[in-house]
mmCIF file of C-alpha atoms in Angstrom:
data_model
loop_
_atom_site.group_PDB
_atom_site.id
_atom_site.type_symbol
_atom_site.label_atom_id
_atom_site.label_comp_id
_atom_site.label_asym_id
_atom_site.label_seq_id
_atom_site.Cartn_x
_atom_site.Cartn_y
_atom_site.Cartn_z
ATOM 1 C CA MET A 12 -14.107 -13.193 -1.632
ATOM 2 C CA ASN A 13 -15.391 -11.286 1.184
ATOM 3 C CA PRO A 14 -19.428 -11.363 0.685
ATOM 4 C CA GLU A 15 -19.387 -7.544 1.253
ATOM 5 C CA LEU A 16 -16.745 -7.238 -1.536
ATOM 6 C CA THR A 17 -18.174 -6.348 -4.913
ATOM 7 C CA PRO A 18 -16.027 -6.486 -8.170
ATOM 8 C CA TYR A 19 -16.891 -3.851 -11.182
ATOM 9 C CA MET A 20 -15.010 -3.241 -14.378
ATOM 10 C CA VAL A 21 -12.474 -5.888 -14.899
ATOM 11 C CA SER A 22 -10.423 -4.728 -18.640
ATOM 12 C CA PRO A 23 -8.931 -7.213 -20.222
ATOM 13 C CA ILE A 24 -5.277 -6.582 -21.141
ATOM 14 C CA LYS A 25 -3.017 -8.022 -23.587
ATOM 15 C CA ALA A 26 -0.190 -9.730 -21.816
ATOM 16 C CA LYS A 27 3.318 -8.293 -22.488
ATOM 17 C CA ARG A 28 5.808 -9.706 -19.946
ATOM 18 C CA LYS A 29 5.097 -9.216 -15.971
ATOM 19 C CA LYS A 30 1.980 -7.387 -14.825
ATOM 20 C CA LEU A 31 2.021 -4.446 -12.228
ATOM 21 C CA TRP A 32 -0.707 -4.355 -10.215
ATOM 22 C CA VAL A 33 -1.595 -1.165 -8.322
ATOM 23 C CA VAL A 34 -3.724 -1.348 -5.560
ATOM 24 C CA LEU A 35 -5.127 2.196 -4.163
ATOM 25 C CA PRO A 36 -7.312 1.442 -0.963
ATOM 26 C CA ALA A 37 -9.316 4.838 -1.094
ATOM 27 C CA PHE A 38 -11.866 6.203 1.381
ATOM 28 C CA ASN A 39 -13.653 9.591 0.555
ATOM 29 C CA GLU A 40 -11.126 10.562 -1.967
ATOM 30 C CA GLU A 41 -12.978 11.959 -4.771
ATOM 31 C CA GLU A 42 -10.783 15.334 -4.971
ATOM 32 C CA ASN A 43 -7.439 13.171 -4.989
ATOM 33 C CA LEU A 44 -8.222 9.865 -6.561
ATOM 34 C CA GLY A 45 -8.496 11.061 -10.244
ATOM 35 C CA LYS A 46 -5.338 12.634 -10.247
ATOM 36 C CA LEU A 47 -3.624 9.991 -8.988
ATOM 37 C CA ILE A 48 -5.183 7.874 -11.581
ATOM 38 C CA GLU A 49 -3.957 9.753 -14.540
ATOM 39 C CA ALA A 50 -0.468 10.256 -13.037
ATOM 40 C CA THR A 51 -0.321 6.391 -12.732
ATOM 41 C CA ILE A 52 -1.560 5.586 -16.744
ATOM 42 C CA ASP A 53 1.283 8.895 -17.629
ATOM 43 C CA SER A 54 3.262 6.750 -15.612
ATOM 44 C CA MET A 55 2.899 3.435 -16.754
ATOM 45 C CA THR A 56 2.092 4.716 -20.414
ATOM 46 C CA GLN A 57 5.485 6.306 -20.485
ATOM 47 C CA HIS A 58 7.707 3.212 -19.628
ATOM 48 C CA GLN A 59 5.449 0.978 -21.501
ATOM 49 C CA VAL A 60 4.232 -1.233 -18.434
ATOM 50 C CA ASN A 61 1.569 -3.863 -18.844
ATOM 51 C CA TYR A 62 -0.616 -2.583 -15.866
ATOM 52 C CA GLU A 63 -3.963 -2.755 -14.135
ATOM 53 C CA ILE A 64 -4.920 -0.320 -11.356
ATOM 54 C CA VAL A 65 -7.281 -1.925 -8.368
ATOM 55 C CA VAL A 66 -9.156 0.431 -6.486
ATOM 56 C CA VAL A 67 -10.733 -0.807 -2.967
ATOM 57 C CA ASP A 68 -13.513 1.360 -2.137
ATOM 58 C CA ASP A 69 -13.782 1.617 1.436
ATOM 59 C CA GLY A 70 -17.461 2.597 2.149
ATOM 60 C CA SER A 71 -16.806 5.833 0.766
ATOM 61 C CA GLN A 72 -19.834 8.372 1.218
ATOM 62 C CA ASP A 73 -18.679 10.906 -1.272
ATOM 63 C CA LYS A 74 -18.067 10.053 -5.439
ATOM 64 C CA THR A 75 -14.827 8.419 -4.742
ATOM 65 C CA GLN A 76 -16.374 5.406 -6.590
ATOM 66 C CA LEU A 77 -18.052 7.304 -9.346
ATOM 67 C CA VAL A 78 -14.244 8.745 -10.161
ATOM 68 C CA ALA A 79 -12.610 5.591 -10.024
ATOM 69 C CA ARG A 80 -15.207 4.209 -12.600
ATOM 70 C CA THR A 81 -15.201 6.887 -15.300
ATOM 71 C CA PHE A 82 -11.502 5.384 -16.386
ATOM 72 C CA PHE A 83 -13.462 2.356 -17.636
ATOM 73 C CA PRO A 84 -13.338 0.997 -20.349
ATOM 74 C CA GLN A 85 -10.448 2.688 -21.609
ATOM 75 C CA PHE A 86 -7.708 2.109 -19.063
ATOM 76 C CA PRO A 87 -7.309 -1.165 -17.487
ATOM 77 C CA VAL A 88 -8.927 0.393 -13.942
ATOM 78 C CA THR A 89 -10.837 -2.455 -11.392
ATOM 79 C CA VAL A 90 -13.008 -1.170 -8.367
ATOM 80 C CA LEU A 91 -13.581 -3.265 -5.834
ATOM 81 C CA VAL A 92 -16.440 -2.004 -2.987
ATOM 82 C CA HIS A 93 -17.213 -2.172 0.921
ATOM 83 C CA GLU A 94 -20.290 -1.367 1.582
ATOM 84 C CA LYS A 95 -19.867 -0.471 4.671
ATOM 85 C CA ASN A 96 -16.296 1.309 6.043
ATOM 86 C CA GLN A 97 -13.992 -1.143 7.319
ATOM 87 C CA GLY A 98 -11.051 0.245 7.841
ATOM 88 C CA LEU A 99 -7.473 0.400 5.883
ATOM 89 C CA GLY A 100 -6.248 -3.365 7.255
ATOM 90 C CA ALA A 101 -9.064 -5.290 5.713
ATOM 91 C CA THR A 102 -9.547 -2.727 2.517
ATOM 92 C CA MET A 103 -5.743 -3.640 1.900
ATOM 93 C CA ARG A 104 -6.709 -7.560 2.456
ATOM 94 C CA ASP A 105 -9.253 -7.570 0.091
ATOM 95 C CA GLY A 106 -7.133 -5.586 -2.653
ATOM 96 C CA PHE A 107 -4.159 -7.895 -2.110
ATOM 97 C CA LYS A 108 -6.566 -10.905 -2.095
ATOM 98 C CA TYR A 109 -7.471 -10.087 -5.313
ATOM 99 C CA VAL A 110 -4.798 -9.415 -7.120
ATOM 100 C CA SER A 111 -2.923 -12.466 -5.613
ATOM 101 C CA GLN A 112 -5.711 -14.753 -6.922
ATOM 102 C CA LYS A 113 -5.555 -13.263 -10.631
ATOM 103 C CA GLY A 114 -1.796 -12.729 -10.576
ATOM 104 C CA LYS A 115 1.029 -14.974 -11.862
ATOM 105 C CA VAL A 116 4.826 -15.424 -10.931
ATOM 106 C CA GLY A 117 6.924 -12.731 -12.026
ATOM 107 C CA ASP A 118 4.052 -10.180 -11.458
ATOM 108 C CA VAL A 119 4.684 -6.974 -9.048
ATOM 109 C CA VAL A 120 2.258 -5.257 -6.617
ATOM 110 C CA ILE A 121 2.258 -1.830 -6.027
ATOM 111 C CA ALA A 122 0.061 -0.312 -3.043
ATOM 112 C CA MET A 123 0.006 3.300 -2.968
ATOM 113 C CA ASP A 124 -2.357 5.960 -0.816
ATOM 114 C CA ALA A 125 -4.665 7.272 -2.808
ATOM 115 C CA ASP A 126 -4.768 10.683 -1.374
ATOM 116 C CA ASN A 127 -2.352 12.233 -4.078
ATOM 117 C CA THR A 128 0.743 12.501 -1.881
ATOM 118 C CA HIS A 129 2.670 9.680 -3.831
ATOM 119 C CA ASN A 130 4.138 10.401 -6.860
ATOM 120 C CA PRO A 131 3.913 7.212 -9.307
ATOM 121 C CA SER A 132 6.855 8.226 -11.464
ATOM 122 C CA LEU A 133 8.576 6.088 -8.547
ATOM 123 C CA ILE A 134 7.299 3.251 -9.486
ATOM 124 C CA HIS A 135 10.008 2.462 -12.372
ATOM 125 C CA THR A 136 12.315 2.440 -9.811
ATOM 126 C CA MET A 137 10.878 0.474 -7.354
ATOM 127 C CA LEU A 138 10.151 -1.912 -10.684
ATOM 128 C CA THR A 139 13.896 -1.899 -11.152
ATOM 129 C CA CYS A 140 14.787 -3.016 -7.125
ATOM 130 C CA ILE A 141 12.184 -5.430 -7.622
ATOM 131 C CA ASP A 142 14.229 -6.674 -10.933
ATOM 132 C CA GLU A 143 17.713 -6.399 -8.665
ATOM 133 C CA GLY A 144 16.070 -9.689 -6.403
ATOM 134 C CA ASN A 145 14.614 -7.273 -3.706
ATOM 135 C CA ASP A 146 10.919 -8.890 -2.649
ATOM 136 C CA VAL A 147 9.622 -5.746 -1.209
ATOM 137 C CA VAL A 148 11.038 -2.366 -2.118
ATOM 138 C CA ILE A 149 9.360 0.776 0.477
ATOM 139 C CA ALA A 150 9.679 4.201 -0.255
ATOM 140 C CA SER A 151 11.325 5.655 2.707
ATOM 141 C CA ARG A 152 10.932 8.840 4.091
ATOM 142 C CA TYR A 153 14.511 8.234 6.080
ATOM 143 C CA GLN A 154 16.613 7.549 3.003
ATOM 144 C CA ASN A 155 18.938 10.403 1.728
ATOM 145 C CA GLY A 156 17.452 12.570 -1.007
ATOM 146 C CA ALA A 157 13.878 12.130 0.866
ATOM 147 C CA VAL A 158 11.374 14.947 0.981
ATOM 148 C CA VAL A 159 8.395 15.164 3.350
ATOM 149 C CA LYS A 160 6.290 18.783 2.328
ATOM 150 C CA GLY A 161 3.181 19.776 3.981
ATOM 151 C CA VAL A 162 3.127 17.037 7.036
ATOM 152 C CA PRO A 163 3.006 19.555 10.366
ATOM 153 C CA GLY A 164 6.126 19.365 12.443
ATOM 154 C CA PHE A 165 4.734 16.889 15.282
ATOM 155 C CA ARG A 166 3.444 14.499 12.827
ATOM 156 C CA GLN A 167 6.752 14.415 11.787
ATOM 157 C CA TRP A 168 8.594 13.598 15.050
ATOM 158 C CA LEU A 169 5.616 11.294 16.250
ATOM 159 C CA SER A 170 6.585 9.481 12.919
ATOM 160 C CA LEU A 171 10.267 9.371 13.504
ATOM 161 C CA MET A 172 9.900 8.341 17.134
ATOM 162 C CA ALA A 173 7.902 5.185 15.894
ATOM 163 C CA SER A 174 10.517 4.654 13.142
ATOM 164 C CA TYR A 175 13.121 4.283 16.141
ATOM 165 C CA LEU A 176 10.920 2.210 18.220
ATOM 166 C CA PHE A 177 10.049 -0.484 15.817
ATOM 167 C CA ARG A 178 13.620 -0.694 14.620
ATOM 168 C CA VAL A 179 14.261 -1.154 18.379
ATOM 169 C CA CYS A 180 11.468 -3.914 18.740
ATOM 170 C CA PHE A 181 11.647 -5.552 15.134
ATOM 171 C CA PRO A 182 14.509 -5.026 13.421
ATOM 172 C CA VAL A 183 14.473 -5.596 9.644
ATOM 173 C CA ARG A 184 17.439 -5.703 7.676
ATOM 174 C CA GLY A 185 17.200 -2.787 5.040
ATOM 175 C CA VAL A 186 14.102 -1.091 6.542
ATOM 176 C CA LYS A 187 13.446 2.066 8.093
ATOM 177 C CA ASP A 188 10.230 3.242 7.331
ATOM 178 C CA TYR A 189 7.475 0.869 9.098
ATOM 179 C CA THR A 190 4.438 2.946 8.209
ATOM 180 C CA CYS A 191 4.818 4.264 4.692
ATOM 181 C CA GLY A 192 2.029 2.774 2.397
ATOM 182 C CA TYR A 193 3.526 3.160 -0.827
ATOM 183 C CA ARG A 194 5.733 -0.380 -1.528
ATOM 184 C CA ALA A 195 6.439 -2.650 -4.296
ATOM 185 C CA TYR A 196 6.271 -6.197 -3.950
ATOM 186 C CA ARG A 197 6.684 -9.590 -5.601
ATOM 187 C CA MET A 198 3.744 -11.513 -6.208
ATOM 188 C CA GLU A 199 5.239 -14.697 -4.875
ATOM 189 C CA LEU A 200 5.589 -13.392 -1.814
ATOM 190 C CA ILE A 201 1.970 -12.262 -1.355
ATOM 191 C CA GLN A 202 0.656 -15.356 -2.610
ATOM 192 C CA LYS A 203 3.175 -17.177 -0.597
ATOM 193 C CA ALA A 204 2.145 -15.226 2.471
ATOM 194 C CA PHE A 205 -1.731 -15.688 1.723
ATOM 195 C CA SER A 206 -1.119 -19.331 1.505
ATOM 196 C CA LEU A 207 0.615 -19.442 4.897
ATOM 197 C CA TYR A 208 -1.249 -16.829 7.039
ATOM 198 C CA GLY A 209 -4.367 -17.084 5.383
ATOM 199 C CA GLU A 210 -6.877 -14.368 6.471
ATOM 200 C CA ASN A 211 -4.511 -13.374 9.426
ATOM 201 C CA PHE A 212 -2.195 -12.251 6.834
ATOM 202 C CA ILE A 213 -3.844 -8.734 7.548
ATOM 203 C CA ASN A 214 -5.875 -8.857 10.587
ATOM 204 C CA GLN A 215 -5.177 -5.748 11.915
ATOM 205 C CA ASN A 216 -8.096 -3.013 11.358
ATOM 206 C CA GLY A 217 -6.669 0.645 11.603
ATOM 207 C CA PHE A 218 -2.575 2.176 10.133
ATOM 208 C CA GLU A 219 -1.077 -0.196 12.142
ATOM 209 C CA CYS A 220 -1.396 -2.872 9.614
ATOM 210 C CA MET A 221 1.598 -1.440 7.606
ATOM 211 C CA VAL A 222 3.606 -2.254 10.049
ATOM 212 C CA ASP A 223 2.140 -5.514 10.520
ATOM 213 C CA ILE A 224 3.000 -6.935 6.971
ATOM 214 C CA LEU A 225 6.364 -5.965 7.436
ATOM 215 C CA ILE A 226 6.519 -8.338 10.511
ATOM 216 C CA LYS A 227 4.911 -10.833 8.659
ATOM 217 C CA LEU A 228 6.729 -10.890 5.742
ATOM 218 C CA ARG A 229 10.099 -11.101 7.358
ATOM 219 C CA LYS A 230 9.080 -14.403 9.080
ATOM 220 C CA ILE A 231 8.880 -15.809 5.617
ATOM 221 C CA GLU A 232 12.543 -14.325 4.727
ATOM 222 C CA ALA A 233 11.454 -11.515 2.139
ATOM 223 C CA ILE A 234 14.414 -9.397 1.142
ATOM 224 C CA PHE A 235 13.938 -5.765 1.614
ATOM 225 C CA ARG A 236 14.957 -2.235 0.228
ATOM 226 C CA GLU A 237 14.032 1.384 0.308
ATOM 227 C CA VAL A 238 14.158 4.080 -1.898
ATOM 228 C CA PRO A 239 13.707 7.685 -0.833
ATOM 229 C CA LEU A 240 10.545 8.951 -1.206
ATOM 230 C CA VAL A 241 8.990 12.492 -1.912
ATOM 231 C CA LEU A 242 6.157 12.934 0.167
ATOM 232 C CA ARG A 243 4.094 15.539 -1.251
ATOM 233 C CA TYR A 244 1.629 16.068 1.530
ATOM 234 C CA ASP A 245 0.734 19.707 0.381
ATOM 235 C CA LEU A 246 -1.064 18.355 -2.899
ATOM 236 C CA LYS A 247 -3.820 16.168 -1.182
ATOM 237 C CA GLU A 248 -7.215 17.869 -0.785
ATOM 238 C CA GLY A 249 -9.159 17.396 2.367
ATOM 239 C CA VAL A 250 -8.831 15.953 5.662
ATOM 240 C CA SER A 251 -6.331 13.029 7.069
ATOM 241 C CA LYS A 252 -7.981 9.778 7.879
ATOM 242 C CA MET A 253 -5.491 8.848 10.083
ATOM 243 C CA ARG A 254 -6.604 9.229 13.927
ATOM 244 C CA VAL A 255 -2.966 10.068 15.572
ATOM 245 C CA VAL A 256 -3.903 8.680 19.094
ATOM 246 C CA LYS A 257 -5.877 5.651 17.831
ATOM 247 C CA THR A 258 -3.077 4.755 15.855
ATOM 248 C CA ILE A 259 -0.717 4.877 18.239
ATOM 249 C CA SER A 260 -2.361 2.735 21.027
ATOM 250 C CA ARG A 261 -2.870 -0.141 18.436
ATOM 251 C CA SER A 262 0.672 0.028 17.048
ATOM 252 C CA LEU A 263 2.031 -0.152 20.941
ATOM 253 C CA MET A 264 -0.641 -3.026 21.103
ATOM 254 C CA LEU A 265 0.497 -4.397 18.028
ATOM 255 C CA ILE A 266 4.216 -4.313 19.245
ATOM 256 C CA ALA A 267 3.113 -6.081 22.838
ATOM 257 C CA LYS A 268 0.905 -8.855 20.340
ATOM 258 C CA HIS A 269 4.578 -9.610 18.234
ATOM 259 C CA ARG A 270 7.376 -8.789 20.718
ATOM 260 C CA TRP A 271 7.505 -12.101 22.591
ATOM 261 C CA VAL A 272 7.388 -14.278 19.211
ATOM 262 C CA TRP A 273 10.014 -12.147 17.477
ATOM 263 C CA GLN A 274 13.138 -13.869 16.464
#
């Protein structure tokens, strides 16, 4: 485990059927994280899902870590801490590494943004899609029935253009939304990816890591599926963590890096 990553408060959970691991990469989300965890707990309780929430605090300077800790020990919440901010890629990698080491065959991993823009009620639909045989289920902004509220028009246009570009350069059957962080993964697939790629499974620092994950999972013949996402950006408190120009430039570099080996 990363020496800068410190685990706290792992709660014991009684085994039922498969287990759901909810990974929440968080950076300065004290205003949003508590609402998301509460909604996730409510949804899991309603559907009687055996779950554990894993918050990875990426060096937050606010009370993000404290908010997450308030749910323990009443609820199965684990908090991992980066002492310094390392970026979304390292945060996703460490969260996924933790659950892949703890998880078992039949488990499912859900990744969500910690800013309360993703509705946990969609998890049940995503789990059903995994049960149907899919390896990765993406909550997509580009499927019929999807709704995006509160995102500026220019940002929506950039995301749409990026989607077209990635579809041309890296066509993945069943995928239109390459950058959304709300996804479900079969545990065996994540474990296989770490076995194959090691630390390089997720080695991009910024938001472009979401594209890199898809590219690498496509190479090991994962089966992908999308479900329509209702993105409520209007519910988010605080400023966006994404730096648009930097993300675009890094994404273009990622395309150049992978394009020549794409099959």
